[in-house]
Amino acid sequence: PRHTAGLPQVLRGAHRAVRDPGMAGVEMASPRDDDPTTPLADRATQQDSHSKIMAVTGCLLAIYIYENMLRLYGHIWELSARPFWLVDSLVILLSAADTLPSNSKSIATLMRALRVVRLVLVLRKINVAKRIRRAVSSHKARFRQNGFDLDLTYITRTCIAMSLPAVGPEAAYRNPMSEVQRFFELRHAGRFLIFNLCKERAYDPELFGGRVEHIEVEDHNPPRLAQIVDFLQRAGDFMDSDAGNCIAVHCKGGKGRTGVMIAAWLLYSRFSTTAADALEWFASARTGHAATAAQGVSQPSQHRYVTYTLDMLADGGYPCPTINLTKLVIKTTPRVDAGGGCTPWVVVEEDGCVVYDGAKQGSFVRMERGQAELAFPLDLQLQGDVRIVFYEHGPKQDVRLCFLWFHTGFLDSDTVVFPKPQVDTACHDRQCKVFSDNFAVVVVAAGVPGRDSAERAASMRRILPPSPGLLERSRRMRAGYDRREDDPAQTMRSGALGPSRPTCRPPAPTPPPP
């Protein structure tokens, strides 16, 4: 399997698509050397050309026979689910038989027919892969220029959002790695830096000439504040090194985690001055103007961390005080089991590490239907990024109910209430099947420092400001978009596809190459 998996799938498919009609067309269009209508003077030339064609065909068939033997040997258990492989093998074997000296015209005729059938199957497979990619990308804008069809969007002229570059079967419904490589080589050769935010996916940075930075962020969660700062500083240094540089950010789908980082970048470079504008700009550009629903940042904790970024930039850094978490409270009972109640337990994490696990403590308390609240007494010293996760203790397995993130430097009182719209997972239950409209999570802490306290100032972690050159380029870029002088798609958007958004005018999704 490792031999066949390593072969470039796209090149093999393209070669088949060209080879099969080419060989069939040459055979059908060229006069046979035994045709009585062919002049004698031309028969020697035809025989010589035919010999060369057969030699090349023999070499190609040898390669394909070797490949099919490896594929059939390594994936014999998959034959029932992949009948195309059997057709492929049959065509290759008959092609080999057709190259042997024979006066039978029936094999040649059969071969031409099978090559046409094989071509149809290959083209159908390619078309299905394109349809799958478009379905997976949903309403997100796609880049369709110069033969590309990628789940990739220019958020600004120097900032790209995209989905994961994939290999193997996953490339059928995500961005094929080879196409992403070709995109950057063609449009931003030597002047790009990719940020991979996938905790669950990694690839060799050398696939892009070493121009990949890996920042691990869990899916459906925000980056930790230190990770956001790290990203901003690295991206800022790279953009300052050359005015023509470009950054690209991706997670798995290129939406949630990617949106948080790009919104933070828009704020850092002063392209946007409010968190709402940065998030809306990303959503509008990532969606595409023909779509009906915004595909932006949808998790409340991710929104919260974009707001933290704005406050951090305003203060030149962020405080990181230590607090004492004394109690967590669930307001109203989540309706999970048949009786309308649940048995919740809680996990508390600090900077990605578990510091309290209710299951290990055996703290399973039944919450009955209609119960107003349930409290979890705690005594935890916490600093920095905190994640609270609630689970339901089920008879067979435990399932996650909801969660939320906060940073200790941005708590403004000892008691903070997170209503349902600000709690991840719960916020998406719009029909209140599990969580009522009054559902909330209450965080009770002690030792939260005041806004102007000495403890808060002592725990401040500074961030380097953006360079004047970056700010000036960003200012001119935003002014150009706002005036629509740099937007070649203005006429199109105001015509058949409808007017552009009045509060946020994103760039053309496919700008000209630099």
Coordinates of C-alpha atoms in Angstrom, one line a residue:
P1 CA 0.0 0.0 0.0
R2 CA 2.8 2.5 0.8
H3 CA 4.1 2.1 -2.8
T4 CA 0.8 2.9 -4.5
A5 CA -0.2 5.6 -2.0
G6 CA 3.0 7.4 -2.7
L7 CA 2.3 7.8 -6.4
P8 CA 0.9 11.2 -7.4
Q9 CA -2.8 10.5 -7.8
V10 CA -3.7 13.6 -9.7
L11 CA -0.9 13.1 -12.3
R12 CA -1.9 9.5 -12.8
G13 CA -5.5 10.4 -13.4
A14 CA -4.6 13.2 -15.8
H15 CA -2.2 11.0 -17.7
R16 CA -4.9 8.3 -18.1
A17 CA -7.4 10.9 -19.3
V18 CA -4.9 12.0 -22.0
R19 CA -3.5 8.6 -22.8
D20 CA -6.7 6.7 -23.4
P21 CA -8.4 9.1 -25.8
G22 CA -5.1 9.8 -27.4
M23 CA -4.2 6.2 -28.1
A24 CA -7.7 5.4 -29.2
G25 CA -7.9 8.5 -31.4
V26 CA -4.6 7.8 -33.1
E27 CA -5.6 4.2 -33.8
M28 CA -8.9 5.2 -35.2
A29 CA -7.7 8.2 -37.2
S30 CA -4.5 6.7 -38.6
P31 CA -4.8 4.4 -41.7
R32 CA -3.8 0.9 -41.1
D33 CA -0.6 -0.4 -42.8
D34 CA -2.6 -3.2 -44.3
D35 CA -5.2 -0.9 -45.8
P36 CA -5.3 -1.6 -49.6
T37 CA -6.1 2.1 -50.2
T38 CA -2.8 3.3 -48.6
P39 CA -0.1 4.1 -51.2
L40 CA 2.9 1.7 -51.1
A41 CA 5.3 4.6 -50.6
D42 CA 3.6 5.6 -47.3
R43 CA 3.4 2.1 -45.8
A44 CA 7.1 2.0 -44.8
T45 CA 6.7 5.3 -43.0
Q46 CA 3.6 4.1 -41.3
Q47 CA 5.2 0.9 -40.2
D48 CA 8.1 2.8 -38.7
S49 CA 5.8 5.2 -36.8
H50 CA 3.7 2.3 -35.7
S51 CA 6.7 0.5 -34.3
K52 CA 7.7 3.6 -32.2
I53 CA 4.2 4.0 -30.9
M54 CA 4.1 0.4 -29.9
A55 CA 7.5 0.7 -28.1
V56 CA 6.2 3.7 -26.0
T57 CA 2.9 1.9 -25.4
G58 CA 4.8 -1.2 -24.2
C59 CA 6.9 0.8 -21.7
L60 CA 3.7 2.5 -20.3
L61 CA 1.9 -0.8 -20.1
A62 CA 4.8 -2.3 -18.1
I63 CA 4.6 0.6 -15.6
Y64 CA 0.8 0.3 -15.3
I65 CA 0.9 -3.5 -14.9
Y66 CA 3.5 -3.1 -12.1
E67 CA 1.3 -0.5 -10.4
N68 CA -1.8 -2.6 -10.7
M69 CA -0.1 -5.7 -9.3
L70 CA 1.0 -3.7 -6.2
R71 CA -2.5 -2.2 -5.8
L72 CA -4.3 -5.5 -6.1
Y73 CA -1.8 -7.1 -3.7
G74 CA -1.9 -4.4 -1.1
H75 CA -5.6 -3.6 -1.2
I76 CA -7.1 -7.0 -2.1
W77 CA -9.8 -6.5 0.6
E78 CA -11.1 -3.3 -1.0
L79 CA -11.9 -4.8 -4.4
S80 CA -15.6 -5.3 -3.7
A81 CA -16.0 -1.6 -2.9
R82 CA -13.8 -0.5 -5.8
P83 CA -15.1 -2.2 -9.0
F84 CA -13.3 0.5 -11.0
W85 CA -10.0 -1.1 -10.1
L86 CA -11.1 -4.4 -11.8
V87 CA -12.1 -2.5 -14.9
D88 CA -8.8 -0.7 -14.9
S89 CA -6.9 -4.0 -14.6
L90 CA -8.9 -5.6 -17.4
V91 CA -8.2 -2.7 -19.8
I92 CA -4.5 -2.8 -19.0
L93 CA -4.3 -6.6 -19.6
L94 CA -6.2 -6.4 -22.8
S95 CA -4.0 -3.5 -23.9
A96 CA -1.0 -5.7 -23.3
A97 CA -2.6 -8.5 -25.4
D98 CA -3.4 -5.9 -28.1
T99 CA 0.3 -5.0 -28.4
L100 CA 1.2 -8.6 -29.3
P101 CA 1.5 -9.5 -33.0
S102 CA -2.0 -10.4 -34.2
N103 CA -4.2 -10.1 -37.3
S104 CA -7.3 -10.1 -35.3
K105 CA -9.3 -6.8 -35.5
S106 CA -11.7 -7.9 -32.8
I107 CA -9.3 -7.2 -30.0
A108 CA -8.3 -3.8 -31.3
T109 CA -12.0 -2.9 -31.7
L110 CA -12.7 -4.1 -28.1
M111 CA -9.8 -2.1 -26.8
R112 CA -11.0 1.1 -28.4
A113 CA -14.4 0.6 -26.8
L114 CA -12.9 -0.2 -23.4
R115 CA -10.6 2.8 -23.5
V116 CA -13.6 5.1 -24.1
V117 CA -15.4 3.4 -21.2
R118 CA -12.4 3.8 -19.0
L119 CA -12.0 7.5 -20.0
V120 CA -15.7 8.1 -19.0
L121 CA -15.1 6.5 -15.6
V122 CA -11.9 8.6 -15.0
L123 CA -13.6 11.8 -15.9
R124 CA -16.6 10.9 -13.8
K125 CA -14.4 10.3 -10.8
I126 CA -12.7 13.7 -11.3
N127 CA -16.0 15.4 -11.5
V128 CA -17.4 13.7 -8.4
A129 CA -14.2 14.7 -6.5
K130 CA -14.9 18.4 -7.5
R131 CA -18.5 18.1 -6.4
I132 CA -17.5 16.6 -3.0
R133 CA -15.0 19.4 -2.4
R134 CA -17.6 22.1 -3.2
A135 CA -20.1 20.4 -0.9
V136 CA -17.6 20.2 2.0
S137 CA -16.6 23.9 1.6
S138 CA -20.3 24.7 1.8
H139 CA -20.9 28.4 1.4
K140 CA -17.3 29.3 1.7
A141 CA -15.8 31.2 -1.3
R142 CA -13.5 29.2 -3.5
F143 CA -10.6 30.3 -5.6
R144 CA -11.2 29.5 -9.3
Q145 CA -8.6 31.0 -11.5
N146 CA -5.7 29.7 -13.6
G147 CA -7.2 26.2 -13.5
F148 CA -7.5 26.1 -9.6
D149 CA -10.6 25.2 -7.7
L150 CA -9.5 25.5 -4.1
D151 CA -11.3 26.2 -0.7
L152 CA -9.2 29.3 -0.3
T153 CA -10.0 33.0 0.0
Y154 CA -8.1 36.3 0.0
I155 CA -9.3 38.1 3.2
T156 CA -7.1 41.0 2.2
R157 CA -4.5 41.2 -0.6
T158 CA -1.8 40.0 1.8
C159 CA -3.8 37.6 4.0
I160 CA -5.3 34.2 2.9
A161 CA -7.7 31.8 4.7
M162 CA -7.9 28.3 3.4
S163 CA -8.8 24.7 4.5
L164 CA -6.3 22.0 5.2
P165 CA -3.9 20.9 2.4
A166 CA -4.6 17.2 2.3
V167 CA -3.2 14.0 0.8
G168 CA -4.6 10.6 0.1
P169 CA -8.4 10.0 0.3
E170 CA -8.9 13.3 2.2
A171 CA -7.7 15.2 -0.9
A172 CA -10.9 14.2 -2.6
Y173 CA -13.0 16.6 -0.5
R174 CA -10.4 19.1 0.8
N175 CA -7.6 21.1 -0.9
P176 CA -5.2 18.7 -2.6
M177 CA -1.7 19.2 -1.3
S178 CA -0.2 19.3 -4.9
E179 CA -2.7 22.0 -6.0
V180 CA -2.0 24.2 -2.9
Q181 CA 1.8 23.9 -3.6
R182 CA 1.2 24.9 -7.2
F183 CA -0.9 27.9 -6.1
F184 CA 1.8 29.3 -3.9
E185 CA 4.5 28.6 -6.4
L186 CA 2.6 30.4 -9.1
R187 CA 1.2 33.4 -7.2
H188 CA 3.5 34.0 -4.2
A189 CA 6.7 32.2 -5.0
G190 CA 9.2 32.6 -2.1
R191 CA 7.1 35.3 -0.4
F192 CA 4.6 33.5 1.7
L193 CA 4.3 32.0 5.2
I194 CA 1.7 29.4 6.1
F195 CA 0.3 29.0 9.7
N196 CA -1.1 25.6 10.4
L197 CA -3.5 25.7 13.4
C198 CA -4.5 22.0 13.3
K199 CA -3.7 20.2 16.5
E200 CA -5.0 17.0 14.8
R201 CA -3.1 17.4 11.6
A202 CA 0.6 18.1 10.8
Y203 CA 2.6 17.8 7.6
D204 CA 6.2 18.3 6.6
P205 CA 7.0 22.1 6.3
E206 CA 9.5 21.2 3.5
L207 CA 6.5 20.5 1.3
F208 CA 6.3 24.3 1.1
G209 CA 10.0 25.0 1.3
G210 CA 10.0 25.2 5.1
R211 CA 7.6 28.2 5.0
V212 CA 5.1 26.6 7.6
E213 CA 4.6 27.5 11.2
H214 CA 2.6 25.1 13.3
I215 CA 0.5 26.4 16.2
E216 CA -1.6 23.6 17.8
V217 CA -5.2 24.7 18.5
E218 CA -7.9 22.2 19.3
D219 CA -10.9 22.1 17.0
H220 CA -13.9 24.3 17.9
N221 CA -11.8 26.1 20.5
P222 CA -10.0 29.4 20.6
P223 CA -6.3 29.7 20.6
R224 CA -4.8 30.5 24.0
L225 CA -3.9 34.2 24.4
A226 CA -0.2 33.4 24.3
Q227 CA -0.6 31.6 21.0
I228 CA -2.4 34.6 19.5
V229 CA 0.5 36.9 20.6
D230 CA 3.0 34.4 19.2
F231 CA 1.1 34.4 15.9
L232 CA 0.9 38.2 15.7
Q233 CA 4.6 38.7 16.4
R234 CA 5.7 36.0 13.9
A235 CA 3.4 37.3 11.2
G236 CA 4.3 40.9 11.9
D237 CA 8.1 40.1 11.6
F238 CA 7.5 38.3 8.3
M239 CA 5.4 41.0 6.8
D240 CA 7.9 43.6 7.8
S241 CA 10.7 41.7 6.0
D242 CA 9.2 42.4 2.6
A243 CA 6.2 44.6 1.6
G244 CA 5.2 42.0 -1.0
N245 CA 4.9 39.1 1.5
C246 CA 1.7 37.3 2.2
I247 CA 0.5 35.1 5.1
A248 CA -1.9 32.2 4.8
V249 CA -3.7 30.7 7.8
H250 CA -5.6 27.4 7.9
C251 CA -7.1 24.9 10.3
K252 CA -9.1 22.0 9.1
G253 CA -12.0 23.8 7.5
G254 CA -10.5 27.2 7.5
K255 CA -13.3 28.9 9.4
G256 CA -13.3 28.9 13.3
R257 CA -9.7 28.8 14.5
T258 CA -8.6 30.5 11.3
G259 CA -11.1 33.2 11.7
V260 CA -9.9 34.0 15.2
M261 CA -6.3 34.4 14.2
I262 CA -7.1 36.4 11.1
A263 CA -9.5 38.7 13.0
A264 CA -6.7 39.2 15.5
W265 CA -4.3 40.0 12.6
L266 CA -6.8 42.6 11.2
L267 CA -6.9 44.2 14.7
Y268 CA -3.1 44.1 15.2
S269 CA -2.4 45.7 11.8
R270 CA -5.2 48.3 12.4
F271 CA -7.1 47.1 9.3
S272 CA -10.1 46.9 11.6
T273 CA -10.6 49.0 14.7
T274 CA -13.3 46.9 16.4
A275 CA -13.7 43.2 17.1
A276 CA -17.1 43.2 15.4
D277 CA -15.7 44.7 12.2
A278 CA -12.8 42.2 12.1
L279 CA -15.1 39.3 12.5
E280 CA -17.6 40.6 10.0
W281 CA -14.9 41.3 7.4
F282 CA -13.6 37.8 7.8
A283 CA -17.1 36.2 7.5
S284 CA -18.0 38.3 4.4
A285 CA -14.8 37.6 2.6
R286 CA -14.7 33.9 3.5
T287 CA -18.3 33.4 2.5
G288 CA -18.2 34.8 -1.0
H289 CA -20.8 37.2 -2.5
A290 CA -23.0 34.5 -4.1
A291 CA -23.6 32.7 -0.8
T292 CA -26.6 33.2 1.5
A293 CA -25.1 32.5 4.9
A294 CA -22.0 33.9 6.5
Q295 CA -19.4 31.3 7.3
G296 CA -17.4 33.0 10.0
V297 CA -16.4 32.5 13.6
S298 CA -19.4 30.8 15.3
Q299 CA -18.2 29.7 18.8
P300 CA -18.8 32.2 21.7
S301 CA -15.4 31.5 23.3
Q302 CA -13.7 32.3 20.0
H303 CA -15.5 35.6 19.8
R304 CA -14.5 36.3 23.4
Y305 CA -10.8 35.8 22.6
V306 CA -11.1 38.2 19.6
T307 CA -12.4 40.8 22.1
Y308 CA -9.6 40.0 24.5
T309 CA -7.2 40.7 21.6
L310 CA -8.7 44.1 21.1
D311 CA -8.3 45.0 24.8
M312 CA -4.8 43.6 24.8
L313 CA -3.7 45.7 21.9
A314 CA -5.3 48.8 23.5
D315 CA -3.3 48.2 26.7
G316 CA 0.0 47.1 25.0
G317 CA -0.3 43.7 26.7
Y318 CA -2.5 41.6 28.9
P319 CA -2.5 40.9 32.7
C320 CA -2.1 37.3 33.9
P321 CA -3.1 37.3 37.6
T322 CA -3.7 34.3 39.8
I323 CA -7.3 33.8 41.1
N324 CA -8.9 31.3 43.4
L325 CA -11.8 29.5 41.7
T326 CA -14.2 28.6 44.5
K327 CA -17.4 27.5 42.8
L328 CA -19.1 26.7 39.5
V329 CA -22.9 26.9 39.2
I330 CA -25.2 25.5 36.4
K331 CA -28.4 27.4 36.1
T332 CA -31.5 25.3 35.1
T333 CA -31.3 21.6 34.3
P334 CA -30.1 20.4 30.9
R335 CA -32.7 17.9 29.7
V336 CA -30.5 14.9 28.7
D337 CA -32.1 11.6 29.9
A338 CA -35.6 10.3 29.6
G339 CA -36.6 11.8 32.9
G340 CA -35.6 15.3 31.8
G341 CA -32.7 15.5 34.1
C342 CA -28.9 14.8 34.0
T343 CA -25.9 13.8 36.1
P344 CA -23.2 16.4 35.2
W345 CA -19.6 16.5 36.3
V346 CA -16.9 19.1 35.5
V347 CA -13.3 19.2 34.2
V348 CA -11.2 22.4 34.7
E349 CA -8.2 23.0 32.5
E350 CA -5.4 25.6 32.9
D351 CA -3.3 26.5 29.8
G352 CA -4.4 23.2 28.2
C353 CA -3.6 21.0 31.2
V354 CA -6.3 19.3 33.4
V355 CA -6.1 20.6 37.0
Y356 CA -9.5 19.1 38.2
D357 CA -11.4 16.1 37.0
G358 CA -14.8 15.5 38.6
A359 CA -15.0 11.9 37.4
K360 CA -11.8 11.0 39.2
Q361 CA -13.2 12.7 42.3
G362 CA -16.4 10.7 42.0
S363 CA -18.5 13.8 42.3
F364 CA -21.6 12.7 40.4
V365 CA -24.7 14.6 41.6
R366 CA -28.1 14.1 40.0
M367 CA -29.8 17.2 38.7
E368 CA -33.5 16.7 38.5
R369 CA -35.9 18.1 36.0
G370 CA -36.9 21.7 36.9
Q371 CA -34.1 22.1 39.4
A372 CA -33.0 25.8 39.5
E373 CA -29.3 25.2 39.9
L374 CA -26.5 22.9 40.8
A375 CA -23.2 24.1 42.5
F376 CA -19.8 22.5 42.2
P377 CA -17.6 23.6 45.2
L378 CA -13.9 24.0 44.2
D379 CA -10.7 25.4 45.5
L380 CA -8.3 25.9 42.6
Q381 CA -5.6 28.4 42.0
L382 CA -5.7 29.4 38.4
Q383 CA -3.7 31.7 36.1
G384 CA -4.1 32.5 32.4
D385 CA -6.4 30.6 30.0
V386 CA -9.0 28.5 31.7
R387 CA -11.4 26.0 30.1
I388 CA -14.5 24.7 31.9
V389 CA -16.0 21.5 30.5
F390 CA -19.3 19.9 31.7
Y391 CA -20.0 16.2 30.9
E392 CA -23.0 14.0 31.4
H393 CA -22.4 10.8 33.2
G394 CA -24.2 8.2 31.1
P395 CA -24.9 4.5 31.8
K396 CA -22.6 3.4 28.9
Q397 CA -20.3 6.4 28.3
D398 CA -20.0 10.0 29.3
V399 CA -20.7 12.7 26.8
R400 CA -19.7 16.4 26.7
L401 CA -22.5 18.8 27.4
C402 CA -20.9 22.2 27.0
F403 CA -17.8 24.2 27.7
L404 CA -16.4 27.7 27.8
W405 CA -13.1 29.6 27.9
F406 CA -12.0 32.7 29.8
H407 CA -8.7 34.3 30.8
T408 CA -8.1 35.3 34.4
G409 CA -6.7 38.7 33.3
F410 CA -10.1 39.7 31.9
L411 CA -12.4 38.9 34.7
D412 CA -13.8 42.1 36.1
S413 CA -15.5 40.8 39.3
D414 CA -15.5 37.8 41.7
T415 CA -18.8 36.5 40.1
V416 CA -19.1 36.3 36.4
V417 CA -22.3 34.9 34.7
F418 CA -22.0 33.3 31.2
P419 CA -25.6 33.1 29.8
K420 CA -26.5 30.5 27.2
P421 CA -25.5 32.5 24.1
Q422 CA -21.9 32.8 25.6
V423 CA -21.5 29.0 26.4
D424 CA -20.1 26.8 23.6
T425 CA -22.3 24.0 22.4
A426 CA -25.3 25.3 24.5
C427 CA -25.6 28.4 22.3
H428 CA -26.4 26.3 19.2
D429 CA -29.5 24.7 20.9
R430 CA -31.9 27.3 19.5
Q431 CA -34.9 25.0 20.0
C432 CA -34.1 24.5 23.6
K433 CA -34.2 20.7 23.3
V434 CA -31.5 20.3 26.0
F435 CA -30.7 23.8 27.3
S436 CA -33.4 26.3 28.2
D437 CA -33.2 29.9 27.4
N438 CA -32.4 30.6 31.1
F439 CA -29.4 28.2 31.1
A440 CA -26.2 29.8 32.3
V441 CA -22.8 29.0 33.9
V442 CA -21.7 31.1 36.9
V443 CA -18.0 31.4 37.8
V444 CA -17.3 32.4 41.4
A445 CA -13.8 33.3 42.2
A446 CA -11.8 35.1 45.0
G447 CA -8.9 37.4 44.6
V448 CA -9.8 38.9 41.2
P449 CA -7.7 42.1 41.1
G450 CA -9.2 45.4 40.3
R451 CA -8.6 47.2 37.0
D452 CA -5.9 49.5 38.4
S453 CA -4.5 47.2 41.1
A454 CA -0.8 46.8 41.6
E455 CA -1.1 43.0 41.3
R456 CA -2.7 43.3 37.9
A457 CA 0.0 45.7 36.7
A458 CA 2.8 43.4 38.0
S459 CA 1.4 40.4 36.0
M460 CA 1.2 42.3 32.7
R461 CA 2.7 40.5 29.7
R462 CA 3.7 43.0 27.0
I463 CA 3.3 42.6 23.2
L464 CA 5.4 44.4 20.7
P465 CA 3.4 47.0 18.7
P466 CA 3.2 46.7 14.9
S467 CA 5.7 48.6 12.8
P468 CA 4.8 52.0 11.3
G469 CA 5.3 50.5 7.8
L470 CA 2.8 47.7 8.5
L471 CA 0.3 50.2 9.8
E472 CA 0.7 52.5 6.8
R473 CA 0.3 49.6 4.3
S474 CA -2.8 48.4 6.2
R475 CA -4.3 51.9 6.4
R476 CA -3.9 52.4 2.6
M477 CA -5.3 48.9 1.9
R478 CA -8.4 49.5 4.0
A479 CA -8.9 53.0 2.5
G480 CA -8.8 51.5 -0.9
Y481 CA -11.4 48.9 -0.1
D482 CA -13.6 51.5 1.6
R483 CA -13.5 53.7 -1.5
R484 CA -13.8 50.6 -3.7
E485 CA -11.0 51.8 -5.9
D486 CA -9.1 48.5 -5.4
D487 CA -12.2 46.3 -5.8
P488 CA -12.5 45.1 -9.4
A489 CA -15.6 43.0 -8.5
Q490 CA -17.6 46.0 -7.5
T491 CA -19.7 46.1 -10.7
M492 CA -20.3 42.4 -10.5
R493 CA -21.4 42.5 -6.9
S494 CA -23.8 45.4 -7.4
G495 CA -25.3 43.6 -10.4
A496 CA -26.5 40.0 -10.7
L497 CA -25.2 38.9 -7.4
G498 CA -26.8 41.8 -5.4
P499 CA -25.2 44.7 -3.6
S500 CA -22.3 44.4 -1.3
R501 CA -22.7 44.5 2.4
P502 CA -23.2 48.1 3.6
T503 CA -21.3 47.8 6.8
C504 CA -18.4 45.6 5.6
R505 CA -17.1 45.6 2.1
P506 CA -14.7 42.7 1.7
P507 CA -12.1 42.5 -1.1
A508 CA -12.6 40.8 -4.4
P509 CA -12.3 37.0 -3.6
T510 CA -9.8 36.5 -6.5
P511 CA -7.4 39.5 -6.8
P512 CA -4.8 39.6 -9.6
P513 CA -1.5 38.0 -8.8
P514 CA 1.2 40.3 -7.4

